[in-house]
PDB file of C-alpha atoms in Angstrom:
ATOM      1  CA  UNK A  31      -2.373 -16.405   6.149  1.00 81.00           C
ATOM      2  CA  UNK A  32      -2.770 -12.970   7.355  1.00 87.00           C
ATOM      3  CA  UNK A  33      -6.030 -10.731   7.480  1.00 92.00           C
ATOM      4  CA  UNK A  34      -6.695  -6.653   8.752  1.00 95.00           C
ATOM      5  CA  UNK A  35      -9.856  -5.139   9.783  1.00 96.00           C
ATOM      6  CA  UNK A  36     -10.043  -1.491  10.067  1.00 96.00           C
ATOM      7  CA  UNK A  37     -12.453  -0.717  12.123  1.00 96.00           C
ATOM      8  CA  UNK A  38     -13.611   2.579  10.381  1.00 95.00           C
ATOM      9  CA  UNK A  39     -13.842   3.379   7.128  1.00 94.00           C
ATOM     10  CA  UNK A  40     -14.354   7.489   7.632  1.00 96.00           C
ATOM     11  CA  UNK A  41     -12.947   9.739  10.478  1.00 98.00           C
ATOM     12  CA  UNK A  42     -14.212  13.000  10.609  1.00 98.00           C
ATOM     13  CA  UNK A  43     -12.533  15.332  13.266  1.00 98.00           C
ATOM     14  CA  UNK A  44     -11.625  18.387  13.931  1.00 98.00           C
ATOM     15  CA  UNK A  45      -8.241  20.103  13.710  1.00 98.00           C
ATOM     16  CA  UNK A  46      -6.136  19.848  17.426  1.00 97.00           C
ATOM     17  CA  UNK A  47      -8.715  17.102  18.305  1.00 98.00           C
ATOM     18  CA  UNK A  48      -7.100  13.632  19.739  1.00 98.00           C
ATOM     19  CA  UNK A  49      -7.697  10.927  16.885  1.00 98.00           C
ATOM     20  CA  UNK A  50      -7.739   7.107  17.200  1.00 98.00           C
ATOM     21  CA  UNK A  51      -7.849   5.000  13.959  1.00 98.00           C
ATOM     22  CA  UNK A  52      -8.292   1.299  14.780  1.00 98.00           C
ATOM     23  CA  UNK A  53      -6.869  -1.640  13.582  1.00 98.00           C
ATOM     24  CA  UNK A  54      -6.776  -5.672  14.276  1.00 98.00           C
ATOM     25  CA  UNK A  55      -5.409  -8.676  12.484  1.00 97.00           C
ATOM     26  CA  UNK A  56      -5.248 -12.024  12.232  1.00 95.00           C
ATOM     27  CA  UNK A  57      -2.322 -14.378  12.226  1.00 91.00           C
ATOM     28  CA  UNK A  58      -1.190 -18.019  13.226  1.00 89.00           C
ATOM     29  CA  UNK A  59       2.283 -16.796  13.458  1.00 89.00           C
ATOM     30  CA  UNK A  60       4.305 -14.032  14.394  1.00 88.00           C
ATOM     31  CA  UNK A  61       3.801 -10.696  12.683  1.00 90.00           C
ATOM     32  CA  UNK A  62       5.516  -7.321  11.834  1.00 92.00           C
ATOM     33  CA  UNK A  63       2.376  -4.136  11.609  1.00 94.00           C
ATOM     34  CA  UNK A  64       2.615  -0.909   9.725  1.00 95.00           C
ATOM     35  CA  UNK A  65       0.712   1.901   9.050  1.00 97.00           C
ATOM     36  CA  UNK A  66       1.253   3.689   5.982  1.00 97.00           C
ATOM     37  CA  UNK A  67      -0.255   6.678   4.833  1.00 97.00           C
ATOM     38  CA  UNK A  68      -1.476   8.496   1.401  1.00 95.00           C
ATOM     39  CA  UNK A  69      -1.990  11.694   0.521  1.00 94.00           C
ATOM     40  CA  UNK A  70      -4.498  12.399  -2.844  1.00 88.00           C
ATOM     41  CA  UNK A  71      -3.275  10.731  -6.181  1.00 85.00           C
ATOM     42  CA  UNK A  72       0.136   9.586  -4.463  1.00 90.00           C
ATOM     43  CA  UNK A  73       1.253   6.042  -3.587  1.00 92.00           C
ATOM     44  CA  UNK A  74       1.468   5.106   0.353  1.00 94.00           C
ATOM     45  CA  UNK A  75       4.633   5.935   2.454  1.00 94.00           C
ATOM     46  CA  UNK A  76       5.024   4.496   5.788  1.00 94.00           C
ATOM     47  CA  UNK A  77       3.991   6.110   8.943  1.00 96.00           C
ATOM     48  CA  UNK A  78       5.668   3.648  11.719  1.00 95.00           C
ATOM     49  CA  UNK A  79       6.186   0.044  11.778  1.00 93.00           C
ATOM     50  CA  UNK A  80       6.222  -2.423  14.581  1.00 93.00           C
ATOM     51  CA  UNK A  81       9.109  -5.140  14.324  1.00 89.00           C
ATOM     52  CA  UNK A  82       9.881  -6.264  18.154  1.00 86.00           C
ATOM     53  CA  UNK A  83      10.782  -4.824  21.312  1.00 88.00           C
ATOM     54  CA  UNK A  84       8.409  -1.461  23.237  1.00 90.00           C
ATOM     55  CA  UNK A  85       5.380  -2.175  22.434  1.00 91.00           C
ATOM     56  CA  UNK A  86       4.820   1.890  22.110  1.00 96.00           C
ATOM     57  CA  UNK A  87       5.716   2.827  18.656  1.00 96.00           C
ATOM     58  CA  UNK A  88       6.441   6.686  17.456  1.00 96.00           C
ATOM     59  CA  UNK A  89       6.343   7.540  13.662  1.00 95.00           C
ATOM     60  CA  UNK A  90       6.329  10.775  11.414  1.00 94.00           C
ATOM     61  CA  UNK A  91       4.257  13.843  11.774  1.00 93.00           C
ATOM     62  CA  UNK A  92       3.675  13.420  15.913  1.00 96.00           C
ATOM     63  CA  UNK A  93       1.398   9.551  15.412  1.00 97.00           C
ATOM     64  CA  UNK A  94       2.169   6.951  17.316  1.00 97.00           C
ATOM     65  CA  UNK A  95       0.793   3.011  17.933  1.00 98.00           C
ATOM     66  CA  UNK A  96       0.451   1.059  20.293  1.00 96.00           C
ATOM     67  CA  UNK A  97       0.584  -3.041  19.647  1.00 95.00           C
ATOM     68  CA  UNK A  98      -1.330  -4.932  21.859  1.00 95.00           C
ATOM     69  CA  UNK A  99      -1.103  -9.008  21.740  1.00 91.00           C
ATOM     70  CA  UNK A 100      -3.810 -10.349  23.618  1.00 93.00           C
ATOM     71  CA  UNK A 101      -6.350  -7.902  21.199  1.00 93.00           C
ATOM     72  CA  UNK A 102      -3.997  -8.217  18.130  1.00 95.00           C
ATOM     73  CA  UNK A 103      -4.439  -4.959  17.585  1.00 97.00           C
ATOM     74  CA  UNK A 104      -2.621  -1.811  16.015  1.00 98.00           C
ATOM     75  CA  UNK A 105      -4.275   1.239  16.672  1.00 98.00           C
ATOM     76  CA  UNK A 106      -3.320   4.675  15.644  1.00 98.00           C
ATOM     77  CA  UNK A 107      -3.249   7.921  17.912  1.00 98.00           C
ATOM     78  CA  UNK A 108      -2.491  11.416  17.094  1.00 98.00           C
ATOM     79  CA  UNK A 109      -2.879  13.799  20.067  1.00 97.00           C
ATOM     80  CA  UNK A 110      -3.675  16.466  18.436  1.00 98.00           C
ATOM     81  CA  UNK A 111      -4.354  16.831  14.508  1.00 98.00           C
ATOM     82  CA  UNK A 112      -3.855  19.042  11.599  1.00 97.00           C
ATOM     83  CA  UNK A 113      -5.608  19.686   8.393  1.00 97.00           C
ATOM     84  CA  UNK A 114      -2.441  18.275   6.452  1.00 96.00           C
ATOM     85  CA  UNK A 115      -3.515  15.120   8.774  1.00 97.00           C
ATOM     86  CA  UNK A 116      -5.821  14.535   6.001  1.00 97.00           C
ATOM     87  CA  UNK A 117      -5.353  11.774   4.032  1.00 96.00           C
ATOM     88  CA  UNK A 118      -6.000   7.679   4.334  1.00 96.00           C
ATOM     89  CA  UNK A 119      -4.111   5.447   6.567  1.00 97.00           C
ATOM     90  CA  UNK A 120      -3.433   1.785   5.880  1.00 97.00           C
ATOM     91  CA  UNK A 121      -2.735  -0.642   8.405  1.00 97.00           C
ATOM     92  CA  UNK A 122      -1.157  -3.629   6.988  1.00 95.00           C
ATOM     93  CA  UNK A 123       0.340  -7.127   8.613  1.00 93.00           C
ATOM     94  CA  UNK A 124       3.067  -9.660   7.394  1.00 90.00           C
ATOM     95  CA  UNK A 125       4.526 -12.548   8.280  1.00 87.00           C
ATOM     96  CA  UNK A 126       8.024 -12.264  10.288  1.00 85.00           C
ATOM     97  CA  UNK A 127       9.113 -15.471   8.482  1.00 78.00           C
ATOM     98  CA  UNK A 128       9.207 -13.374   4.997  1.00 70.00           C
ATOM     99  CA  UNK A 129       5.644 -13.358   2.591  1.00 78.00           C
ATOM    100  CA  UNK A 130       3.402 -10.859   1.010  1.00 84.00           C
ATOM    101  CA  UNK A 131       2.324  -7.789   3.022  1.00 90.00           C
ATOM    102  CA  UNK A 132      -1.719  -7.926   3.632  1.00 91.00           C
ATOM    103  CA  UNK A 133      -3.447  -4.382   3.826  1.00 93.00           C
ATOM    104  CA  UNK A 134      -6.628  -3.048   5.225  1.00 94.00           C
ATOM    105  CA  UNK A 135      -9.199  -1.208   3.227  1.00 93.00           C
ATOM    106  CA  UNK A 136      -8.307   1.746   4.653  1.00 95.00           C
ATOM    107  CA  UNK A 137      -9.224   4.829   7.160  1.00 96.00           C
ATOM    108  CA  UNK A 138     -10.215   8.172   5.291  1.00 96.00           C
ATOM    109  CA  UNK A 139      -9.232  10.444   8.162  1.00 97.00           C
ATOM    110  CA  UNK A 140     -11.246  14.117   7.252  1.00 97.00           C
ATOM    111  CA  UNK A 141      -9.926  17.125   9.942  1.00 97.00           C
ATOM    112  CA  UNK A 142     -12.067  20.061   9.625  1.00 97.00           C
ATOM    113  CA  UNK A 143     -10.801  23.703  10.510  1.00 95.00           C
TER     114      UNK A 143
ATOM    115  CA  UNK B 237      17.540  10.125  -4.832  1.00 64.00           C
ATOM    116  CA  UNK B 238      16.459   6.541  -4.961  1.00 72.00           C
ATOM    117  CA  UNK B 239      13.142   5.689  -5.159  1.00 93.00           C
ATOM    118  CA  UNK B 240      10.696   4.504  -7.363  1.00 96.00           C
ATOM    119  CA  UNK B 241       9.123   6.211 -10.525  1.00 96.00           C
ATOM    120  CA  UNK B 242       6.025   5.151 -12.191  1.00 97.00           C
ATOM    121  CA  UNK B 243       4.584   6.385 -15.755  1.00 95.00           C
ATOM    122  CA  UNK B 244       2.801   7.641 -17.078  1.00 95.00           C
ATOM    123  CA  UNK B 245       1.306   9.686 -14.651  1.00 94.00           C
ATOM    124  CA  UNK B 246      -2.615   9.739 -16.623  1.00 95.00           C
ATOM    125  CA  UNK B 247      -2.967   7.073 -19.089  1.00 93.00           C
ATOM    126  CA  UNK B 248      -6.313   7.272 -21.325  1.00 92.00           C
ATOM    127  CA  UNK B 249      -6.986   3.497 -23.350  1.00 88.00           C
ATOM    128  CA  UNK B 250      -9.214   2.581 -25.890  1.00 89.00           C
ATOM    129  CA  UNK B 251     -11.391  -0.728 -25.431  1.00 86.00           C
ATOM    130  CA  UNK B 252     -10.054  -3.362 -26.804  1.00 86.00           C
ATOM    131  CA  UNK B 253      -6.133  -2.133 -26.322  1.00 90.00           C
ATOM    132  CA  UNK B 254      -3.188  -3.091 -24.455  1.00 93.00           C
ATOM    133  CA  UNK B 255      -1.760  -0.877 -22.313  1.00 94.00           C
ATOM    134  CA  UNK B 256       1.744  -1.241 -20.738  1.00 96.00           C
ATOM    135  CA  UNK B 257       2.718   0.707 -17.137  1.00 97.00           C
ATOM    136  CA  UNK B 258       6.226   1.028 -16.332  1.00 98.00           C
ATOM    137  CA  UNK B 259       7.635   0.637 -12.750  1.00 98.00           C
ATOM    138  CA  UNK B 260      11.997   1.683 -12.590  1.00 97.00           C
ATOM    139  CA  UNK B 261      13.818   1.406  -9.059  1.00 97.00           C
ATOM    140  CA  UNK B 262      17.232   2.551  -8.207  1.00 96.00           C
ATOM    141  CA  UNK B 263      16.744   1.338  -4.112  1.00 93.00           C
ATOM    142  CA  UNK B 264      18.206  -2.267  -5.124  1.00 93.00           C
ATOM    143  CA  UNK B 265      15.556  -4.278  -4.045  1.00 92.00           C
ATOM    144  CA  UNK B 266      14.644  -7.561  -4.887  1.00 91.00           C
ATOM    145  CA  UNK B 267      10.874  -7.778  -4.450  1.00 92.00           C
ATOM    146  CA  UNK B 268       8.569  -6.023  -6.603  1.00 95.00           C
ATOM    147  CA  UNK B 269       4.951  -5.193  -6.483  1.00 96.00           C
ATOM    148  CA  UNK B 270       2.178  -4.077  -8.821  1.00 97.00           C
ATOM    149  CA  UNK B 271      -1.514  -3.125  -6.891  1.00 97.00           C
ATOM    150  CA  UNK B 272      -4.955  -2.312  -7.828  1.00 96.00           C
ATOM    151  CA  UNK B 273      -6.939   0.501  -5.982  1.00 94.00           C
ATOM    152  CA  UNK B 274     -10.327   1.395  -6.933  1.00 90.00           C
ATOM    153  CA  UNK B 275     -11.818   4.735  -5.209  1.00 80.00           C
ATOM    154  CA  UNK B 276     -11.844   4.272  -1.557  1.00 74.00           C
ATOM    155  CA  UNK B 277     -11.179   1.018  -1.724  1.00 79.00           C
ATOM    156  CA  UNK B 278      -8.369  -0.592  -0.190  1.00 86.00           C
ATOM    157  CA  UNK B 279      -4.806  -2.125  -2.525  1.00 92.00           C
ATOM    158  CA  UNK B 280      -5.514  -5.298  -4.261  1.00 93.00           C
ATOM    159  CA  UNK B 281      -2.560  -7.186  -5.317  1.00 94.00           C
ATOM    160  CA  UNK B 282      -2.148  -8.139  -8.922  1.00 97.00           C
ATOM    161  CA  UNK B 283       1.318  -9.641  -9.576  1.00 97.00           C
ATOM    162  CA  UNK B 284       4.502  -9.379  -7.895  1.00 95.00           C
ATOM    163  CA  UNK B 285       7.746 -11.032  -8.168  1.00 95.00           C
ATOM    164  CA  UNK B 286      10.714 -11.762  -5.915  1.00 91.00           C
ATOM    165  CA  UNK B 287      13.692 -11.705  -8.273  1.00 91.00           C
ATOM    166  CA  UNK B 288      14.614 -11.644 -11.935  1.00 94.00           C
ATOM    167  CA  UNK B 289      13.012 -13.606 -14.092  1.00 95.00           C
ATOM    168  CA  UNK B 290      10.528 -14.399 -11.945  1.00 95.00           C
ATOM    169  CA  UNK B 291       6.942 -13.724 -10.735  1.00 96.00           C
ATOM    170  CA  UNK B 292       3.736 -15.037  -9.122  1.00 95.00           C
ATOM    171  CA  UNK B 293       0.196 -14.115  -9.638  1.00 96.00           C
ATOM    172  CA  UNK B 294      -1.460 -11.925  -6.997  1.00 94.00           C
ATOM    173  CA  UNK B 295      -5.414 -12.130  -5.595  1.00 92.00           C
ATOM    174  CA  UNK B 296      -6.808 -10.540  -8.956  1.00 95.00           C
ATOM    175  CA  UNK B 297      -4.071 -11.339 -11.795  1.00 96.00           C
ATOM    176  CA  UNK B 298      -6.920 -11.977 -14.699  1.00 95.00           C
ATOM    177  CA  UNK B 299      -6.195  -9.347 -17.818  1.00 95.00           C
ATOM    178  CA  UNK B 300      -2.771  -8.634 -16.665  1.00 97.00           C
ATOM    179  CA  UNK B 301       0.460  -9.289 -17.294  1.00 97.00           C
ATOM    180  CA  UNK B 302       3.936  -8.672 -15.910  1.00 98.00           C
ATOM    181  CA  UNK B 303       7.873  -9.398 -16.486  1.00 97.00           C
ATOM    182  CA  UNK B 304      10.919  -9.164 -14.938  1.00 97.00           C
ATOM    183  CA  UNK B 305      14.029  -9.178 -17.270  1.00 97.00           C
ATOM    184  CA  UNK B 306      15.954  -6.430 -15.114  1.00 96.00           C
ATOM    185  CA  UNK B 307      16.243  -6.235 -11.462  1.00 96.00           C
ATOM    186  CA  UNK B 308      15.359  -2.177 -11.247  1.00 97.00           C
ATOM    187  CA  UNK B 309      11.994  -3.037 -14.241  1.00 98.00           C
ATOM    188  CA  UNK B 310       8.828  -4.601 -13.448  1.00 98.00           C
ATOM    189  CA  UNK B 311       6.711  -3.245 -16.318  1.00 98.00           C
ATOM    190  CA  UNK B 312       2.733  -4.494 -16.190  1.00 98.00           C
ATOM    191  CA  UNK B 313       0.836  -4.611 -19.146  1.00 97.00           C
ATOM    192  CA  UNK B 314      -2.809  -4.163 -18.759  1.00 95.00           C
ATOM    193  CA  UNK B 315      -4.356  -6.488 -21.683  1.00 93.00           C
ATOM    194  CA  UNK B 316      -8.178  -6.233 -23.609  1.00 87.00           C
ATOM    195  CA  UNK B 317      -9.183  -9.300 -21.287  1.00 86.00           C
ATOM    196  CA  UNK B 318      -9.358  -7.085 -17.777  1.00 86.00           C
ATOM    197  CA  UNK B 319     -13.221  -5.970 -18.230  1.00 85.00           C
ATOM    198  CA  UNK B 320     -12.697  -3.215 -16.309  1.00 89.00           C
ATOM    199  CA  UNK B 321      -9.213  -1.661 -16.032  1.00 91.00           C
ATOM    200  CA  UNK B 322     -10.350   1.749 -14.865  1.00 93.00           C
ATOM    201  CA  UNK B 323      -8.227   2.497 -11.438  1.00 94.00           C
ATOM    202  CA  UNK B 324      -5.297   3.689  -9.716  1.00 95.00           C
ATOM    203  CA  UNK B 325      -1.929   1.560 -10.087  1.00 97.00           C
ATOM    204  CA  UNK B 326       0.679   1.294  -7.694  1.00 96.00           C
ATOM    205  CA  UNK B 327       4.081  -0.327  -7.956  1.00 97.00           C
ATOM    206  CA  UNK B 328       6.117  -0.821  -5.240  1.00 96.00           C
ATOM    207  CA  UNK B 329       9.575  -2.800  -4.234  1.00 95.00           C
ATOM    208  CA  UNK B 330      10.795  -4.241  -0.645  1.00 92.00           C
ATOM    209  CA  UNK B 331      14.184  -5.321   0.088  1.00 87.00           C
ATOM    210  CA  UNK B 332      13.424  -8.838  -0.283  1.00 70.00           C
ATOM    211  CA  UNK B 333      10.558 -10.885   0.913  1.00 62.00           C
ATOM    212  CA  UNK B 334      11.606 -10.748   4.811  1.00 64.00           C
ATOM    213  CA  UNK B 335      12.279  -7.461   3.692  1.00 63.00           C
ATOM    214  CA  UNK B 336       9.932  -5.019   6.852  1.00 75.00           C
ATOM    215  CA  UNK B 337       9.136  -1.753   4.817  1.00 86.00           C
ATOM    216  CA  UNK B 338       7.431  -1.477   1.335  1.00 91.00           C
ATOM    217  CA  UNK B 339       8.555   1.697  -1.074  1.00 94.00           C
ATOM    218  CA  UNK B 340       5.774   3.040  -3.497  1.00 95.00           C
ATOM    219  CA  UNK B 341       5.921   4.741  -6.654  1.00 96.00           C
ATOM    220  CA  UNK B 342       3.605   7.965  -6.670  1.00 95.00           C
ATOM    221  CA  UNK B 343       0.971   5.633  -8.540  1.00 95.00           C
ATOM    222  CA  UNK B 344      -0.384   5.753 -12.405  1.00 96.00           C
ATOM    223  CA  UNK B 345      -4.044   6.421 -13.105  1.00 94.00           C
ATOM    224  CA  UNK B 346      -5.533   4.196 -16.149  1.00 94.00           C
ATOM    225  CA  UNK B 347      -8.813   5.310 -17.639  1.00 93.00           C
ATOM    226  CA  UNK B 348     -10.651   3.497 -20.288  1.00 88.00           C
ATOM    227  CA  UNK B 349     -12.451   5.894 -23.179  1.00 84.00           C
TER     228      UNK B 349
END
């Protein structure tokens, strides 16, 4: 079984700021990560996943993560933010040998003008 | 375009009703998801299934129920026994199980009156 802890529930910042939004698991085996994104009264589309390979992942709209093993973590960066930033993120975990995707509870990221 | 299409949009139910959400797909995919999500909470899962004619409860299946008689349908009906059915629904499909990217419909809102 998987589990994801978002560190944060609410990020306030403000617009062209750098943002970090913070997430870690939990596994026994080997995992893909995701972050996925949702804009008022819409469903969630993805944002950037990691499968294998550079650890250094770039997705939509300038974010990018980083996977780190030893912390199994998946933290989001955005150099540089916009209001349209605003929105919550979802990190979620699953299991490379096929199951049910687990998600956080979710980062409300606020960017003020 | 393919993707997934949820309705209705706003659905308003009397206590003691049944209330039935579809969920259509034209991506092809095998897996199929329905979710919970209360205000700024996080997605619960309620039932999903991983081909035709076939399904498995989720974390909070209790007052809901689902089929699958057509690979592109995964209706859920939303029955008098859920005490509180009040919330945002989201359906969503994946490739297959060890599919790596989940697809969401834009989400239906359920309100009991």
């Amino acid at each position: 079984a998987q589990s994801v802890t978002q560190l944060d529930s609410q990020v306030p910042v403000f617009e062209e700021a750098p943002v970090e939004l913070r997430c870690n698991y939990s596994s026994s085996v080997s995992v893909y990560l995701f972050w996925y994104v949702q804009y008022p009264n819409q469903g969630l589309q993805l944002l950037l996943k990691y499968l294998s390979g550079s650890t250094l992942v770039k997705g939509i709209n300038g974010f990018e993560a980083e996977f780190n093993k030893s912390q199994t973590s998946f933290h989001l960066r955005k150099p540089s933010v916009h209001i349209s930033d605003t929105a919550e993120y979802f990190c979620a975990v699953k299991a490379t040998n096929a199951g049910k995707s687990t998600f956080g509870d979710g980062t409300t990221l606020t960017v003020k003008p | 375009d393919g993707g997934i299409t949820q309705s209705p949009k706003y659905l308003f139910r009397k206590e003691g009703q049944n209330v039935t959400l579809s969920c259509e797909q034209n991506l092809n995919h095998d897996a199929m998801y329905w979710y919970r999500q209360d205000p700024g909470q996080g997605l619960r899962l309620i039932y999903y299934s991983q081909i035709v004619n076939d399904f498995q409860k989720g974390d909070i299946a209790e007052g809901y129920s689902v089929s699958r008689e057509k690979k592109e349908s995964f209706p859920l009906t939303v029955t008098s026994a859920q005490k509180n059915p009040t919330a945002f629904y989201l359906c969503a499909s994946e490739q297959g199980m060890a599919g790596n990217t989940i697809y969401f419909g834009e989400g239906s809102w359920l309100t009991v009156v």
